[in-house]
Amino acid sequence: MESKLTVPQLLAKPKADVMSVLGGIYEHSPWIAETFYDEFIQGKDPTTATPSISNVRDLHQAMASIVEKSSHEQKLELLRSHPDLCAKIETLKTLTKESQEEQSRAGLGSLTEQETADFIRMNDEYKEKFGFPFIIAARNVTKYTVLAAIEGRLKSTRESEFAGALVQVGKIAWMRLLAALDTSGHKGYLSCHILDIAHGCPAAGMRIHLTRLSPPEHAGLVKELVTNWDGRLDCGAALKGDDFIVGTYEWTFFAGDYFARKNAITAGVPFLDEIPLRFGIDDPEEHYHVPLLLSPWGYSTYRGS
């Protein structure tokens, strides 16, 4: 099995090698990769101030710009190139390799008889109303997400759904690029900060576990940590460098132990003991900060900066 290339390594290769990696990023639409290569690589004017494409985010934005400036007819053809998500497992062989993997991960081949009937009905309504297949970035969703999404999007106008479907196409392209390229060594990192709003202070000395849930080949407990006097981590970043992998993660905050040390008034069976917080890391270039504001009776969180 050949090792994956970084973006700079790939773009230094001949066009045929670049196309072998990027040609399938947009479903049955190699013209996007070809146009990208001709405009951004082969036809690049060294005297221009256009920044070089050095990471997967730059590459995705460059390829997305090709789609953005294409004609309405080309965009419609791109949407119509995507597979019908009603496909059963036995018909997955008719799909591209990328679509096979995405549909299998979403469990779309395990629909029950009733779910299949509901999906076929809504899918037929969708295609009749909008003139292109229902598209969703299925790699990181379940069949329940897919069924809920098509039900909700059936209420859209054709104009808004056309734009929304292209957004989904962009998300699919992004996830395929992440899967196809070596994104190690990028500058993203993960941090957290815990504030005790019951006592008006940082939550010092709280135990935290960080677990990686996906991708499955890298799943498992990543780190056991304890917050410092400021409710942060002495190490600064819980994940960075090659450990900072795109995927699904879970913090476990041991709030019960913390409030016991604070001698806080709690119930005999603590209302909040271990707080699991599941979240996703999507971009290896970005900072993901997860604050937690908590008391013995509630908590809130968000993506911070």
Coordinates of C-alpha atoms in Angstrom, one line a residue:
M1 CA 0.0 0.0 0.0
E2 CA 1.5 3.3 -1.1
S3 CA 1.9 6.0 1.6
K4 CA -0.2 9.1 1.3
L5 CA 1.4 12.3 0.0
T6 CA 1.2 15.7 1.6
V7 CA -0.3 18.5 -0.5
P8 CA 3.1 20.0 -1.6
Q9 CA 4.4 16.5 -2.5
L10 CA 1.3 15.7 -4.6
L11 CA 1.3 19.0 -6.4
A12 CA 4.9 18.6 -7.4
K13 CA 4.0 15.4 -9.3
P14 CA 3.1 15.1 -13.0
K15 CA -0.5 15.8 -14.0
A16 CA -1.3 12.2 -14.3
D17 CA -0.3 11.5 -10.7
V18 CA -2.2 14.5 -9.5
M19 CA -5.3 13.4 -11.4
S20 CA -5.0 9.8 -9.9
V21 CA -5.5 11.3 -6.4
L22 CA -7.8 14.3 -7.2
G23 CA -9.8 13.0 -10.1
G24 CA -12.4 11.3 -7.9
I25 CA -12.7 14.0 -5.2
Y26 CA -15.8 15.3 -7.0
E27 CA -18.2 12.5 -7.9
H28 CA -17.8 11.5 -11.6
S29 CA -16.5 15.0 -12.3
P30 CA -12.7 14.8 -13.1
W31 CA -13.0 18.1 -15.0
I32 CA -12.8 20.0 -11.7
A33 CA -9.4 18.4 -10.9
E34 CA -8.2 19.0 -14.5
T35 CA -9.3 22.6 -14.4
F36 CA -7.7 23.1 -11.0
Y37 CA -4.4 21.7 -12.3
D38 CA -4.4 23.7 -15.5
E39 CA -5.2 27.0 -13.7
F40 CA -3.4 26.7 -10.4
I41 CA -0.4 24.4 -11.2
Q42 CA 0.4 24.3 -14.9
G43 CA -0.8 27.7 -15.7
K44 CA 0.3 29.5 -12.6
D45 CA 2.1 32.8 -13.3
P46 CA 5.1 33.0 -10.9
T47 CA 4.9 36.8 -11.0
T48 CA 1.4 36.9 -9.4
A49 CA 0.9 37.3 -5.6
T50 CA -1.3 34.2 -5.4
P51 CA -0.3 32.3 -2.2
S52 CA 1.0 28.8 -2.8
I53 CA -1.2 25.8 -2.0
S54 CA 0.5 24.3 1.1
N55 CA -2.2 22.4 2.9
V56 CA -5.5 20.6 2.5
R57 CA -7.6 23.7 3.3
D58 CA -5.8 25.7 0.5
L59 CA -6.4 22.8 -1.9
H60 CA -10.0 22.4 -1.0
Q61 CA -10.6 26.2 -1.4
A62 CA -8.9 26.2 -4.8
M63 CA -10.9 23.3 -6.1
A64 CA -14.1 24.7 -4.7
S65 CA -13.4 28.0 -6.5
I66 CA -13.5 26.0 -9.8
V67 CA -17.0 24.8 -8.9
E68 CA -18.1 28.3 -7.7
K69 CA -17.3 30.0 -11.0
S70 CA -18.7 27.2 -13.2
S71 CA -21.9 27.6 -15.1
H72 CA -25.3 26.7 -13.7
E73 CA -25.5 23.8 -16.2
Q74 CA -22.1 22.5 -15.0
K75 CA -23.2 22.7 -11.3
L76 CA -26.4 20.9 -12.2
E77 CA -24.5 18.2 -14.0
L78 CA -22.2 17.9 -10.9
L79 CA -25.3 17.4 -8.7
R80 CA -26.8 14.8 -11.0
S81 CA -23.5 12.9 -11.0
H82 CA -24.0 11.8 -7.4
P83 CA -25.5 8.4 -6.6
D84 CA -29.0 7.7 -5.4
L85 CA -28.7 7.3 -1.7
C86 CA -31.5 4.6 -1.8
A87 CA -29.0 2.2 -3.2
K88 CA -28.9 -1.1 -1.3
I89 CA -25.7 -2.9 -0.3
E90 CA -26.1 -5.3 -3.2
T91 CA -26.0 -2.4 -5.6
L92 CA -23.0 -0.6 -4.1
K93 CA -20.8 -2.1 -6.7
T94 CA -22.3 0.4 -9.3
L95 CA -21.0 3.3 -7.2
T96 CA -17.5 4.9 -7.1
K97 CA -15.1 3.5 -4.5
E98 CA -15.6 6.7 -2.4
S99 CA -19.4 6.5 -2.4
Q100 CA -19.3 2.8 -1.5
E101 CA -17.3 3.7 1.6
E102 CA -19.5 6.7 2.5
Q103 CA -22.8 4.9 2.2
S104 CA -21.5 1.8 4.1
R105 CA -20.3 4.0 7.0
A106 CA -23.7 5.7 7.2
G107 CA -25.5 2.3 7.4
L108 CA -27.6 3.0 4.4
G109 CA -27.5 -0.6 3.4
S110 CA -29.1 -1.6 6.7
L111 CA -32.4 0.3 6.3
T112 CA -35.3 -1.6 7.7
E113 CA -38.2 -2.4 5.4
Q114 CA -40.2 0.6 6.7
E115 CA -37.2 2.9 6.6
T116 CA -36.6 1.8 3.0
A117 CA -40.2 2.5 2.0
D118 CA -40.1 5.9 3.7
F119 CA -36.8 6.8 2.1
I120 CA -37.8 5.7 -1.4
R121 CA -41.0 7.8 -1.1
M122 CA -39.2 10.9 0.1
N123 CA -36.4 10.4 -2.4
D124 CA -38.8 10.2 -5.3
E125 CA -40.5 13.4 -4.1
Y126 CA -37.2 15.1 -3.8
K127 CA -36.0 14.2 -7.3
E128 CA -39.4 15.2 -8.7
K129 CA -39.3 18.6 -7.0
F130 CA -35.7 19.5 -7.4
G131 CA -34.5 17.7 -10.5
F132 CA -31.3 16.2 -9.0
P133 CA -30.6 13.4 -6.4
F134 CA -30.7 14.0 -2.6
I135 CA -27.0 14.6 -1.6
I136 CA -25.6 14.5 2.0
A137 CA -22.1 14.1 3.2
A138 CA -22.7 10.6 4.5
R139 CA -19.3 9.7 5.8
N140 CA -19.9 10.9 9.4
V141 CA -23.6 10.5 9.7
T142 CA -26.1 7.7 10.5
K143 CA -29.1 6.5 8.6
Y144 CA -31.2 8.4 11.1
T145 CA -29.5 11.7 10.2
V146 CA -30.0 11.0 6.5
L147 CA -33.7 10.2 6.9
A148 CA -34.2 13.3 9.1
A149 CA -32.3 15.5 6.6
I150 CA -34.3 14.5 3.5
E151 CA -37.6 15.0 5.4
G152 CA -36.5 18.5 6.4
R153 CA -35.0 19.5 3.0
L154 CA -38.1 18.5 1.1
K155 CA -39.6 21.8 2.4
S156 CA -36.9 23.9 0.8
T157 CA -37.3 26.0 -2.3
R158 CA -35.5 24.8 -5.4
E159 CA -33.1 27.8 -5.3
S160 CA -32.1 27.2 -1.7
E161 CA -31.9 23.5 -2.1
F162 CA -29.7 23.9 -5.2
A163 CA -27.3 26.0 -3.1
G164 CA -27.6 23.6 -0.1
A165 CA -26.8 20.6 -2.2
L166 CA -23.6 22.2 -3.5
V167 CA -22.6 22.9 0.1
Q168 CA -23.0 19.1 0.7
V169 CA -20.9 18.4 -2.4
G170 CA -18.2 20.7 -1.0
K171 CA -18.3 18.8 2.4
I172 CA -17.9 15.5 0.6
A173 CA -14.9 16.8 -1.4
W174 CA -13.4 18.0 1.9
M175 CA -13.7 14.7 3.6
R176 CA -12.4 12.8 0.5
L177 CA -9.3 15.1 0.5
L178 CA -8.7 14.4 4.1
A179 CA -8.9 10.7 3.5
A180 CA -6.7 10.8 0.4
L181 CA -3.8 13.0 1.7
D182 CA -1.3 13.0 4.5
T183 CA -2.4 15.7 6.8
S184 CA 0.1 15.0 9.6
G185 CA 2.3 17.8 10.9
H186 CA -0.3 20.5 10.4
K187 CA -0.6 23.3 13.0
G188 CA -4.1 22.5 14.5
Y189 CA -4.4 21.7 18.2
L190 CA -7.0 21.0 20.9
S191 CA -7.3 22.8 24.3
C192 CA -9.9 23.2 27.0
H193 CA -10.8 25.5 30.0
I194 CA -13.1 24.6 32.8
L195 CA -14.8 27.2 35.0
D196 CA -16.7 26.5 38.2
I197 CA -19.7 28.9 38.0
A198 CA -21.0 27.7 41.3
H199 CA -18.0 29.0 43.2
G200 CA -16.9 31.7 40.7
C201 CA -13.5 30.3 40.0
P202 CA -11.5 28.1 37.6
A203 CA -12.0 24.4 38.2
A204 CA -8.6 23.5 39.4
G205 CA -7.6 19.9 39.9
M206 CA -10.3 18.3 37.8
R207 CA -9.5 14.9 36.2
I208 CA -10.2 14.7 32.5
H209 CA -10.0 11.8 30.1
L210 CA -9.7 12.3 26.3
T211 CA -10.8 9.4 24.1
R212 CA -10.6 9.2 20.3
L213 CA -13.7 7.4 18.9
S214 CA -12.9 7.5 15.3
P215 CA -11.2 6.8 12.9
P216 CA -11.4 3.2 14.3
E217 CA -7.8 2.4 13.6
H218 CA -6.8 5.2 16.0
A219 CA -9.6 4.8 18.6
G220 CA -8.9 4.5 22.3
L221 CA -7.9 6.5 25.4
V222 CA -5.6 9.2 24.3
K223 CA -4.7 11.1 27.5
E224 CA -5.5 11.3 31.2
L225 CA -5.2 14.9 32.4
V226 CA -5.7 17.2 35.4
T227 CA -6.5 20.9 35.2
N228 CA -4.1 23.4 36.7
W229 CA -4.9 26.4 39.1
D230 CA -6.5 28.3 36.1
G231 CA -8.7 25.4 35.0
R232 CA -6.5 24.8 32.0
L233 CA -4.0 22.2 31.0
D234 CA -0.3 22.6 32.0
C235 CA 0.6 21.1 28.6
G236 CA -1.4 23.8 26.9
A237 CA -2.6 21.6 24.1
A238 CA -4.3 18.2 24.8
L239 CA -3.6 17.3 21.1
K240 CA -1.2 18.7 18.6
G241 CA 1.2 17.6 15.8
D242 CA 0.8 14.1 14.6
D243 CA -1.6 13.3 17.4
F244 CA -4.1 15.9 16.1
I245 CA -6.1 13.6 13.9
V246 CA -9.4 14.4 12.2
G247 CA -12.1 12.4 13.8
T248 CA -14.6 12.1 16.6
Y249 CA -13.5 12.5 20.2
E250 CA -14.9 12.5 23.7
W251 CA -13.9 14.4 26.8
T252 CA -14.9 12.9 30.1
F253 CA -14.9 15.5 32.9
F254 CA -15.0 13.9 36.5
A255 CA -17.2 16.6 38.0
G256 CA -18.3 14.5 40.9
D257 CA -14.8 14.1 42.3
Y258 CA -14.1 17.8 41.8
F259 CA -17.2 18.9 43.7
A260 CA -16.5 16.4 46.5
R261 CA -13.1 18.1 46.9
K262 CA -14.8 21.5 47.0
N263 CA -17.2 20.2 49.7
A264 CA -20.0 21.4 47.5
I265 CA -23.6 20.5 48.5
T266 CA -24.8 17.8 46.1
A267 CA -27.4 15.0 46.1
G268 CA -26.7 11.6 47.6
V269 CA -26.5 10.3 44.0
P270 CA -24.8 13.3 42.3
F271 CA -26.8 14.9 39.6
L272 CA -23.6 15.3 37.6
D273 CA -20.8 12.9 38.2
E274 CA -18.9 12.0 35.0
I275 CA -19.7 14.4 32.1
P276 CA -19.1 13.0 28.7
L277 CA -18.8 15.5 25.9
R278 CA -18.5 14.2 22.3
F279 CA -17.2 16.5 19.6
G280 CA -15.6 16.4 16.2
I281 CA -12.4 17.7 14.8
D282 CA -12.7 18.4 11.1
D283 CA -9.8 20.6 10.1
P284 CA -6.1 19.7 10.9
E285 CA -5.2 23.3 10.5
E286 CA -7.5 24.9 13.1
H287 CA -7.5 25.4 16.9
Y288 CA -10.3 23.6 18.6
H289 CA -11.0 25.0 22.1
V290 CA -13.6 23.4 24.3
P291 CA -14.6 25.4 27.3
L292 CA -16.8 23.9 30.1
L293 CA -18.8 26.0 32.5
L294 CA -20.3 23.9 35.2
S295 CA -22.0 23.6 38.6
P296 CA -23.2 20.6 40.5
W297 CA -26.5 21.0 38.7
G298 CA -25.8 21.9 35.1
Y299 CA -23.1 22.7 32.5
S300 CA -22.7 24.4 29.1
T301 CA -20.1 24.2 26.4
Y302 CA -19.3 25.6 23.0
R303 CA -16.5 25.8 20.5
G304 CA -14.3 28.6 21.8
S305 CA -11.2 30.3 20.4

